[in-house]
Amino acid sequence: MRDNTTTISAQEVMAQRGLARQIAARPDAPKSYHLTTFGCQMNSHDSETIAGILRDMGMKAEQDQEHADLILFNTCCIRDNAERRAMGHIIFTKEIKKKRPQTLVGVMGCMVQQGGAAGKLRDKHRHVDFTCGPGEIYRLPERIMHALEGRREAAFARGEDSTLYEGMPVMRKSPFMAYVTVMYGCDNFCSYCVVPSVRGRERSRQLSDIVAEAKGLVNDGVKEIMLLGQNVNSFGTDGAGPRFPTLLRALHEETGIQRLRFMTSNPKDLSDELIAEMARNPAVCPHLHLPAQSGSDRMLSAMNRRYTRERYDERVRALRQAMPHIGLTTDLIVAYPGETEADFDETLDLVRRTRYDSAFTFIFSPRTGTVAAELPGRVSPAIARDRITRLIKAQEDITREVFESLIGTAAQVLVEGPAKRGRGQVTGKTGRNIGVNFEGEESLTGQIIPVLITGQGSNTLKGERINT
Ligand code: SF4
């Protein structure tokens, strides 16, 4: 483990949990909460921990924000529109507090960890009662206590970003699918990204803690675990501990989990050893999210991604050689500063050659404090919109072709529940992470069912249950 990581002791975690119980006993303690989550899976999982802590405090989830005693926002600042959306919601709570002044408002997540953001919320948005950064979620009881006691300075202290802690309560959304964080933070400093400055440097959990958590989940009936980290491929490289392939093997051999997924993977750290483990480990799903960001070497270098297009293509070939039926998905940024039409053509070419199952596409969004925010050569909004439209269209065509090629094949589908449309239909995900709707009873929820793929919709496949 690196020197600057602060491992929070079990006593300290227990002290916070004790504080949670003390708060529950106070007559002025909030009894209900409303939590809004913005952003990625890391934030969704953080929100499960936040909900677990609030349950320790005796609070119940309230669907209607206006009736909640505590209103919480777990924010994201990865893109400008996510931050603006969160700010809009936070500002609106001022109206709620006019009607119910005793309501507490707390802001959590990456947004509060940006330099000066907590202070700005404290001074400019007086209706906000406290902040709590993503590296110090375990301190939520303390922050709520400070807010109840009116200790404003302490309630808005800037969060820690180098902690590693175990033993917090988690209130999971699904009884059969679970997130497990394997590492926090990122060391990569891609030029456009705020993550290293808001979530800190890489800190890997102990393999034994992760395996113990997974064992508990399997005992509780969990069928699929999604391992989370900003760059899971570098798990363990912040110390002398075992690396990611060893973790995957241990999870399969020691827990009996049926399905393992993981994200996110930086292509530069996708090793031969990891590919070999993915191919031989029966629990690892045949799907990989491998963010390319651009198909142009010039842009990849400007983004400080530290791989070339040639290396990315070679990793894709290695993956497909080891797992011919693997499905790939990706993230792509268009209109990065200095991106020319020729650079963009390289990205279109990457999409057409790699044939992703799907892609998350974004227009470059400058984030304060990043290298990219200061770069010249901004692409005009009109050109950016034109490029993203063309990119989305190219990917949609490929998705349709990929789906078409799957018709007539069999898939194992983990059923998530009734389909939104179509009575008597259930929906679930294949190992490749593609949604499938098929006729079936709601009681199949949580089971892995063999399905024959018979057709396609716009974003999902259609299937028929195979009787075994
Ligand atoms: S790998 Fe790059 S894009 Fe991903 S979190 Fe780290 S710095 Fe951000």
Short mmCIF file of N, CA and C and ligand atoms in Angstrom, two decimals, residues 78 185-190 192-196 230-231 264 266 293 305, ligand 1:
data_model
loop_
_atom_site.label_atom_id
_atom_site.label_comp_id
_atom_site.label_asym_id
_atom_site.label_seq_id
_atom_site.Cartn_x
_atom_site.Cartn_y
_atom_site.Cartn_z
N ILE A 78 -17.93 15.05 -13.38
CA ILE A 78 -17.11 14.58 -14.50
C ILE A 78 -17.36 15.40 -15.76
N GLY A 185 -9.86 5.79 -6.37
CA GLY A 185 -8.94 6.77 -6.93
C GLY A 185 -8.31 6.36 -8.25
N CYS A 186 -7.46 7.22 -8.76
CA CYS A 186 -6.82 6.96 -10.05
C CYS A 186 -5.49 7.71 -10.12
N ASP A 187 -4.50 7.07 -10.74
CA ASP A 187 -3.17 7.68 -10.88
C ASP A 187 -2.89 8.16 -12.30
N ASN A 188 -3.88 8.09 -13.16
CA ASN A 188 -3.55 8.24 -14.58
C ASN A 188 -3.51 9.68 -15.10
N PHE A 189 -4.25 10.56 -14.51
CA PHE A 189 -4.23 11.97 -14.92
C PHE A 189 -4.43 12.16 -16.42
N CYS A 190 -5.47 11.55 -16.96
CA CYS A 190 -5.86 11.86 -18.33
C CYS A 190 -6.16 13.36 -18.35
N TYR A 192 -8.18 15.42 -19.46
CA TYR A 192 -9.53 16.01 -19.37
C TYR A 192 -10.24 15.66 -18.08
N CYS A 193 -9.62 14.85 -17.22
CA CYS A 193 -10.38 14.18 -16.16
C CYS A 193 -10.10 14.74 -14.76
N VAL A 194 -11.15 14.94 -14.00
CA VAL A 194 -11.01 15.47 -12.64
C VAL A 194 -10.88 14.37 -11.58
N VAL A 195 -11.07 13.12 -12.00
CA VAL A 195 -11.14 12.05 -10.99
C VAL A 195 -9.93 12.02 -10.06
N PRO A 196 -8.68 12.04 -10.58
CA PRO A 196 -7.54 11.96 -9.64
C PRO A 196 -7.56 13.09 -8.60
N GLN A 230 -11.77 2.91 -10.58
CA GLN A 230 -11.57 3.81 -11.72
C GLN A 230 -10.69 3.14 -12.77
N ASN A 231 -9.80 2.28 -12.32
CA ASN A 231 -8.96 1.52 -13.26
C ASN A 231 -8.64 0.17 -12.61
N THR A 264 -13.74 0.21 -14.30
CA THR A 264 -13.38 0.43 -15.68
C THR A 264 -11.96 -0.07 -15.92
N ASN A 266 -8.48 0.60 -18.05
CA ASN A 266 -7.70 1.43 -18.96
C ASN A 266 -6.95 0.51 -19.92
N GLN A 293 -11.77 6.37 -26.04
CA GLN A 293 -11.83 7.85 -26.03
C GLN A 293 -11.62 8.46 -27.41
N ARG A 305 -3.44 9.53 -22.68
CA ARG A 305 -3.99 8.19 -22.45
C ARG A 305 -2.89 7.12 -22.37
S1 SF4 B 1 -8.10 6.56 -16.23
FE1 SF4 B 1 -8.16 8.67 -16.96
S2 SF4 B 1 -10.35 9.00 -17.45
FE2 SF4 B 1 -10.27 7.20 -16.11
S3 SF4 B 1 -10.54 8.02 -14.03
FE3 SF4 B 1 -8.33 7.89 -14.38
S4 SF4 B 1 -7.75 9.94 -15.12
FE4 SF4 B 1 -10.01 9.76 -15.34
#
